[in-house]
XYZ file of C-alpha atoms in Angstrom:
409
model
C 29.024 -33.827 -81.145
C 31.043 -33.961 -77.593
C 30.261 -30.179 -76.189
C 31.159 -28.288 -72.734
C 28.092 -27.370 -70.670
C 27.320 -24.698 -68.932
C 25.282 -24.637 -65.783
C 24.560 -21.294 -63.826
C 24.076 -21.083 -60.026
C 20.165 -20.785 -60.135
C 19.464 -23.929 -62.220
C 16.691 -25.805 -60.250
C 19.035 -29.241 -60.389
C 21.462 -27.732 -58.726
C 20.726 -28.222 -54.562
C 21.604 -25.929 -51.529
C 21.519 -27.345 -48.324
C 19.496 -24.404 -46.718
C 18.401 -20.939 -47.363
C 18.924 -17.346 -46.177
C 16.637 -18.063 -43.455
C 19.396 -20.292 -41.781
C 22.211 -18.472 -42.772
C 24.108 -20.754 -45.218
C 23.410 -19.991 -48.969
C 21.938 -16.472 -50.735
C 21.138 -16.027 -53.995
C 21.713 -12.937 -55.321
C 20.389 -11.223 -58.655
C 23.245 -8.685 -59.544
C 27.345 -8.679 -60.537
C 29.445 -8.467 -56.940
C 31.233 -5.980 -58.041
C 31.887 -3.346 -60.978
C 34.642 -5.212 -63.179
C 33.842 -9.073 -62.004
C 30.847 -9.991 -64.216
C 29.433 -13.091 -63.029
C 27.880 -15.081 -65.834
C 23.887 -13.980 -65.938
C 24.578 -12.007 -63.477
C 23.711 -14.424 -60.298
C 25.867 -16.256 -57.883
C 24.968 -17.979 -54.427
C 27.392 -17.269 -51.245
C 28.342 -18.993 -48.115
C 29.985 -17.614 -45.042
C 29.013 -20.290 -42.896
C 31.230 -23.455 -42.468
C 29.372 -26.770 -43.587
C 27.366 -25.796 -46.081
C 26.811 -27.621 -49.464
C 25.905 -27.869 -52.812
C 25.197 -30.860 -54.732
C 24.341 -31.227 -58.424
C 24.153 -34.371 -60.674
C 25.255 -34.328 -64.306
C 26.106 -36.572 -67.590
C 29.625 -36.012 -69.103
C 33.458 -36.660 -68.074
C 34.652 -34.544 -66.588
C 33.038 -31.100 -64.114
C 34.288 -27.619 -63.118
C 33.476 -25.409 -60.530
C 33.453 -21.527 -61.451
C 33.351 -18.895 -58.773
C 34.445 -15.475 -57.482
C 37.297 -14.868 -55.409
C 37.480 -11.450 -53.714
C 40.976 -10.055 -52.638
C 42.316 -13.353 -51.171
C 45.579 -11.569 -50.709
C 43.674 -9.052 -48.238
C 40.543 -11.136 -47.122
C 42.225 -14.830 -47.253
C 41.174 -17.699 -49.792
C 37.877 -18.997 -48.599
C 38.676 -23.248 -48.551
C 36.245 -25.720 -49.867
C 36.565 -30.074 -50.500
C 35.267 -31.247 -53.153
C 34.016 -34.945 -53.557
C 32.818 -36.733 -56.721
C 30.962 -40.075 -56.353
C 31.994 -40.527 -52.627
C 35.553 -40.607 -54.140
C 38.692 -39.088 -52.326
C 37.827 -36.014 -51.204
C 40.063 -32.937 -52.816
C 41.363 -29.258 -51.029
C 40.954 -26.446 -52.680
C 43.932 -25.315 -54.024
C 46.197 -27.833 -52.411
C 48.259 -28.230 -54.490
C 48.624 -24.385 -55.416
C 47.614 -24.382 -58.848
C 44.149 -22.676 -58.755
C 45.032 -19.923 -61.602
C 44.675 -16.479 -60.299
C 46.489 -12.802 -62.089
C 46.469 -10.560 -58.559
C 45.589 -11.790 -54.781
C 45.253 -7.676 -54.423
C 42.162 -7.901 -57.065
C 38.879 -9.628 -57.201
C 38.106 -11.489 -60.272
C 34.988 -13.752 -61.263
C 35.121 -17.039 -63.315
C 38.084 -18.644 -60.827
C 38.167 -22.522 -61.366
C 37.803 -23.646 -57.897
C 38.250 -27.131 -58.784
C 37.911 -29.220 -61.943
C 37.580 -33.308 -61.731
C 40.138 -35.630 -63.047
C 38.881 -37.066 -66.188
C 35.646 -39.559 -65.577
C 33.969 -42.263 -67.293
C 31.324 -40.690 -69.419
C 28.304 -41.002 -67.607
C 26.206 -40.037 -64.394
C 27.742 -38.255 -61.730
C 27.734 -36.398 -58.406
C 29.591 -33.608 -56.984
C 29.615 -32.117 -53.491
C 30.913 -29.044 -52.343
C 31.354 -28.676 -48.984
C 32.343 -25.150 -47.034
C 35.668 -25.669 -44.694
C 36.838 -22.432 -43.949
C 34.942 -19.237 -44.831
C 33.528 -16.455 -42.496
C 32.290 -12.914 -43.168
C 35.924 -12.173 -44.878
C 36.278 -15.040 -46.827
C 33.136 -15.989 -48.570
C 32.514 -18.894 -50.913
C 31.342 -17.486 -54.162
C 29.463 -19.915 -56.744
C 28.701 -18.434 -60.221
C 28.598 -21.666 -62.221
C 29.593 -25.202 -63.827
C 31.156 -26.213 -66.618
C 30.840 -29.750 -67.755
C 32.724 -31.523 -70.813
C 31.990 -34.248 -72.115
C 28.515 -34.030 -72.665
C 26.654 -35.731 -75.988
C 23.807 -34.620 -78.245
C 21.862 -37.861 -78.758
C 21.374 -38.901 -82.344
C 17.243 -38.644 -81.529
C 15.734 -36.809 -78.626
C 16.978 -34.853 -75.842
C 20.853 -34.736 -75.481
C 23.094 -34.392 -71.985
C 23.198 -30.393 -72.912
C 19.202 -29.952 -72.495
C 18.805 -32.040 -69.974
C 20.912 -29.732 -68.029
C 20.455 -26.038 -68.883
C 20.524 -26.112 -72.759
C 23.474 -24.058 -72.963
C 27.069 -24.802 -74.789
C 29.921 -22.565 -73.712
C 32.981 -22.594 -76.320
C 36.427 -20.841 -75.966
C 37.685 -18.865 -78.205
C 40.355 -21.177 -79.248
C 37.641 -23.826 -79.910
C 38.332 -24.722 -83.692
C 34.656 -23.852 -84.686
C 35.645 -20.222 -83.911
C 37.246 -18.282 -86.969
C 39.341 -15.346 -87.226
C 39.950 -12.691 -90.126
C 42.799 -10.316 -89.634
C 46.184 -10.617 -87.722
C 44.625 -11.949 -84.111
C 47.016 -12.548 -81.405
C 46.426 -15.718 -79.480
C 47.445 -15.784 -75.679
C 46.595 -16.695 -72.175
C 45.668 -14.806 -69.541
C 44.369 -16.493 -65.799
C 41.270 -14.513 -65.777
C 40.514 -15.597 -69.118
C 37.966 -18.558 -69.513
C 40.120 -21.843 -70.072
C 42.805 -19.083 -69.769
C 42.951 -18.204 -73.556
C 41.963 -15.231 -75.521
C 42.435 -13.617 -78.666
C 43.816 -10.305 -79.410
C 42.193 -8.182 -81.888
C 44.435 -6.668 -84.705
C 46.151 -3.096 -84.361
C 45.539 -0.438 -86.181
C 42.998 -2.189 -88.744
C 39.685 -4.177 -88.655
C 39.356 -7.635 -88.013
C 36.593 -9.880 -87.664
C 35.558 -13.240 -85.737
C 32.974 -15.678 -86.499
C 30.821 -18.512 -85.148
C 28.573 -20.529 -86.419
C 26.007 -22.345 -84.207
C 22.150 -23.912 -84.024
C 19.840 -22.336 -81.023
C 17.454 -20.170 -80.378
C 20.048 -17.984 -78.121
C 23.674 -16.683 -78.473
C 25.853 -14.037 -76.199
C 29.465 -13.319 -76.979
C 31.944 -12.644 -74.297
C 35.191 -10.550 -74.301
C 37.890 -8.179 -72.379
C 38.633 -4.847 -72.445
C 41.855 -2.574 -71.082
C 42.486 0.944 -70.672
C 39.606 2.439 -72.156
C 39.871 6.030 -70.955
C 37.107 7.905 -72.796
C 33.652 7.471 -72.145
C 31.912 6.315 -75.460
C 34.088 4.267 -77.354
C 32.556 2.151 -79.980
C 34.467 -1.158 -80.353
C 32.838 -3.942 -82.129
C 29.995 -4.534 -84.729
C 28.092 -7.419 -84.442
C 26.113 -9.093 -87.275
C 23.664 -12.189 -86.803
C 22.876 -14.039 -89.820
C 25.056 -11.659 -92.321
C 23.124 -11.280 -95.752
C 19.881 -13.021 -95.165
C 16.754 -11.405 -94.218
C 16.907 -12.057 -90.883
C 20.022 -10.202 -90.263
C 20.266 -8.528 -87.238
C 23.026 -5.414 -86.546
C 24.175 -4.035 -83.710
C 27.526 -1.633 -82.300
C 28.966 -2.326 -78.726
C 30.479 0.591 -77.099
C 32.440 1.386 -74.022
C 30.773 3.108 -71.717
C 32.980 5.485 -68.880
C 36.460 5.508 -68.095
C 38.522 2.270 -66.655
C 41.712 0.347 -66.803
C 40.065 -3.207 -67.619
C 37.277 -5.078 -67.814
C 36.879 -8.599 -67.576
C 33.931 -11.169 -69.010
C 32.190 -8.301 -70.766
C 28.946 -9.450 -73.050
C 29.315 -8.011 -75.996
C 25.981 -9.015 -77.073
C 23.302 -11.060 -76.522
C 20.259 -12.442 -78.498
C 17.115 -14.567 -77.233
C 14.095 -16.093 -79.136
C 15.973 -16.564 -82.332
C 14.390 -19.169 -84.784
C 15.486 -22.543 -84.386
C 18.173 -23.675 -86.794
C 21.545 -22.383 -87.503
C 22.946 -19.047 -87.789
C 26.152 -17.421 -87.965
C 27.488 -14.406 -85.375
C 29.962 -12.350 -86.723
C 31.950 -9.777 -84.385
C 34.174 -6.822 -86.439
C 36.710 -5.345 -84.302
C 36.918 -1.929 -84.952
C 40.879 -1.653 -84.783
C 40.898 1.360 -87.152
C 39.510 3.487 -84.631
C 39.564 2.213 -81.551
C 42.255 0.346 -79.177
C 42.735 -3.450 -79.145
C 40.554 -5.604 -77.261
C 40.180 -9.278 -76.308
C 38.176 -12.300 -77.246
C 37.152 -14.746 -74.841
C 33.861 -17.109 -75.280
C 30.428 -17.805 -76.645
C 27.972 -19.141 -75.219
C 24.911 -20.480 -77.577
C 21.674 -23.050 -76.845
C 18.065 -23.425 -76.463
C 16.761 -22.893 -73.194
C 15.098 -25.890 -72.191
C 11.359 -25.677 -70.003
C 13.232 -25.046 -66.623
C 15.860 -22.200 -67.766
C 14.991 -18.592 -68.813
C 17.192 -16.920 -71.569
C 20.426 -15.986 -71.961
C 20.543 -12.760 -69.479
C 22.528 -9.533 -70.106
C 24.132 -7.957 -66.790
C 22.346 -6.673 -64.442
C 23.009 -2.846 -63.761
C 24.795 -2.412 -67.171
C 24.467 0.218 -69.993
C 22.975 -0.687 -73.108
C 25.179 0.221 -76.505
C 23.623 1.867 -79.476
C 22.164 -0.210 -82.040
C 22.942 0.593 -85.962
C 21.362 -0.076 -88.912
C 22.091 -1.777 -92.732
C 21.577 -1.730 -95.634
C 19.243 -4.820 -96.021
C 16.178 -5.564 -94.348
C 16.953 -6.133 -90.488
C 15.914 -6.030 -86.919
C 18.020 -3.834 -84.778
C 18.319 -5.060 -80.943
C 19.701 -3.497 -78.328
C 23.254 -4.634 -76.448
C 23.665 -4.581 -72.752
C 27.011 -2.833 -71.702
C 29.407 -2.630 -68.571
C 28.547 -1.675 -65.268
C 30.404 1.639 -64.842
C 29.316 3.039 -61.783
C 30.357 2.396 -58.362
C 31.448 -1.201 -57.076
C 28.249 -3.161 -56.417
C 29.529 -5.050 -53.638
C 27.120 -7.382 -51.844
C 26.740 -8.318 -48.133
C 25.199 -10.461 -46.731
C 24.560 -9.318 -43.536
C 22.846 -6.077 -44.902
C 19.482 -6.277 -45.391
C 19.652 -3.598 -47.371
C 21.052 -4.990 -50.561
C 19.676 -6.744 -53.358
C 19.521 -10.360 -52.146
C 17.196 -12.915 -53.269
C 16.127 -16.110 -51.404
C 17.965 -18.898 -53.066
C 16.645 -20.121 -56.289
C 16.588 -23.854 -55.587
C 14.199 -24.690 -52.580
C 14.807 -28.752 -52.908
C 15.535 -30.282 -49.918
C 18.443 -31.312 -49.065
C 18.522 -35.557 -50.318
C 21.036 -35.219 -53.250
C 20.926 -38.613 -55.328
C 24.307 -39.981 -54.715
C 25.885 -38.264 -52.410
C 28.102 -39.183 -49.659
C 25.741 -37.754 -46.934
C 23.763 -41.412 -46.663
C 27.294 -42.917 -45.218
C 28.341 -40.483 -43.515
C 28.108 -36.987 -41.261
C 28.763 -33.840 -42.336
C 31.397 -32.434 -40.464
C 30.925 -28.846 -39.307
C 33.383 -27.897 -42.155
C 33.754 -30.905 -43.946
C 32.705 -34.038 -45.326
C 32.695 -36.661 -42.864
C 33.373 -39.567 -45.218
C 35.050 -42.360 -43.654
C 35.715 -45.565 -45.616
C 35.193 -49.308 -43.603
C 33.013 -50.521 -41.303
C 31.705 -49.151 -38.238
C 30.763 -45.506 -40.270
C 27.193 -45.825 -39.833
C 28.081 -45.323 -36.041
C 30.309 -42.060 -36.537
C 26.668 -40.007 -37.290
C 25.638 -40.614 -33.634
C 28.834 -38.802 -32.561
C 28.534 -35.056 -31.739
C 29.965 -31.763 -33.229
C 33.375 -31.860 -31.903
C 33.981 -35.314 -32.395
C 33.213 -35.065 -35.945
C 35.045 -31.753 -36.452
C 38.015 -33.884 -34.780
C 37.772 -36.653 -36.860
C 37.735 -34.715 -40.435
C 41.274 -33.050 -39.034
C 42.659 -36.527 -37.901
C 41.887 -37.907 -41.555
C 43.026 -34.716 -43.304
C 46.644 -35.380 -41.205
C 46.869 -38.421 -42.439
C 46.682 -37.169 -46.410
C 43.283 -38.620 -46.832
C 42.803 -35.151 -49.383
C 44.527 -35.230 -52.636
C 45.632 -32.141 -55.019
C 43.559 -30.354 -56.557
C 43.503 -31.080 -60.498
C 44.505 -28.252 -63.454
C 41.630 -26.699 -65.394
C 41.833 -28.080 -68.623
């Protein structure tokens, strides 16, 4: 089965060229803000111009997923992208990086997704180009398509993280009641799924891991405890497993909220089915799942740092109740890096910087910018100082050596 990976920001694969202790990557352990939601609640930033990320992976196609905070107030922080020492690609050249409100911040922004590849190995770099203490880069995490189980041994999915994300318009998602589909740009894949109005409805998925989370969105929720949604693992067996997810606190919307989360689950396959609670409650949104076995290098699926945990309920068969994590419903979180204060961790990757098959054995890095330049004489170009390289990247960028940036798909 063809799947969509998903690769967070502190996978040891993934590599950072430098650490806190030079200023160009930190890792940090907690959601930026109150209503963004970062996926496991980690992300890496850069303010400094230059740095990079590389990571090498197995399918056909790559996005990048980050957070973008008030571009229409702080400015859009710029990044190239480069895959296989191929043309090198602009953020957002082309204008078509989805986004709902440059007055908001929002997690879970495609950057930049690949054109379509030979399935396969690959390499992509990320380079910094223009970010400062306003406009920082934000990393939260990849998605990859493409990607294979093999028909014995390990498949593309564990060799990376273990983890399949799937949209809520995936066909392997079900629905029971009078859902709305639409589309929203903060969505993931910009789809979701209205829940009915006014009456229950319910939505299930059926998957094989030891680890599942379900993801959705929430709007004017003005009370403080407002139960929303029973979940059931494993319905009618004996190792079903119940649980409620309520609001917590007052707010207009939230985005990316788990709804639940369960680790060391039997291998095998199991079911998760989410209930709306419609005849009680307002509407709310569907969005993903995410579902897998951690493999050796990767911990489980994580619930949000800072966040409420729901009540759990009970049922009529024999069960084992768990506990939810909720929303974060205090006061913004908002990191900096420059305070020493906050909750910053060093970066999780502490490889050094010689990424398999990237572009940096033909060529300089360029302050801002890969330094790339195709024919002969480049070996001599990483002899030539700062300026000359930061000089060189603009004269190639003038001459329209960058190329649009690609939809999400």
């Amino acid at each position: 089965m063809v799947k969509v990976a998903i690769i967070d920001d502190t996978h040891p694969s993934i590599v950072y060229d430098g650490t806190s202790d030079n200023g160009k990557w930190r890792a940090y352990n907690q959601v930026y803000d109150k209503w963004t939601n970062e996926y496991n609640s980690t992300y890496h930033i850069s303010k400094t111009n230059g740095s990079q990320i590389a990571f090498s992976f197995k399918g056909t196609r790559i996005t990048v997923h980050g957070t973008m905070e008030l571009p229409g107030v702080r400015g859009v922080p710029m990044t190239i992208y480069n895959i296989d020492e191929g043309p090198r690609t602009l953020f957002n050249s082309s204008g078509e990086v989805p986004y709902a409100n440059a007055s908001e911040t929002y997690s879970h922004v495609p950057f930049f997704t690949s054109p379509q590849l030979e399935y396969g190995d690959h390499t992509i770099l990320i380079t910094t180009y223009q970010v400062d203490s306003k406009r920082r880069f934000v990393f939260d995490y990849f998605t990859v398509e493409g990607v294979e189980d093999a028909d014995n041994g390990v498949g593309d999915v564990e060799n990376t993280e273990g983890f399949t994300i799937v949209d809520d318009a995936d066909a392997r998602v079900t629905y029971d009641g009078a859902w709305v589909d639409g589309s929203k740009a903060f969505d993931y894949a910009q789809t979701d799924h209205k829940s009915p109005t006014g009456v229950n409805g319910s939505t299930s998925f059926t998957f094989s891991g030891t680890s599942v989370a379900v993801y959705g969105r929430i709007n004017n929720m003005e009370t403080t405890s407002v139960p929303i949604a029973q979940l059931i693992l494993d319905e009618g067996t004996s190792q079903q497993q119940v649980a409620m997810y309520s609001t917590q606190g007052n707010f207009t919307w939230r985005n990316h909220l788990q709804l639940g989360v369960w680790n060391g689950l039997s291998p095998g396959e199991h079911t998760l089915k989410v209930i709306a609670l419609g005849d009680r409650n307002p509407s709310w949104w569907m969005d993903y799942f995410v579902y897998g076995t951690p493999n050796t290098n990767q911990t489980d699926l994580r619930g949000y740092v800072a966040g409420s945990v729901a009540s759990t309920s009970t049922s009529s068969t024999a069960i084992t109740t768990v506990t939810i994590s909720g929303i974060v419903t205090t006061s913004a979180v908002v990191v900096d890096p420059d305070d020493p204060s906050d909750t910053a961790s060093s970066p999780s990757s502490s490889s050094t910087w010689t990424p398999t098959g990237s572009p940096t054995s033909k060529g300089a890095i360029a302050g801002g910018v890969i330094g790339a330049l195709l024919g002969l004489g480049l070996l001599a170009f990483l002899v030539v100082c700062f300026l000359r390289r930061r000089r060189a990247m603009n004269q190639a960028m003038s001459r329209g050596q960058t190329i649009r940036a690609h939809r999400a798909t």
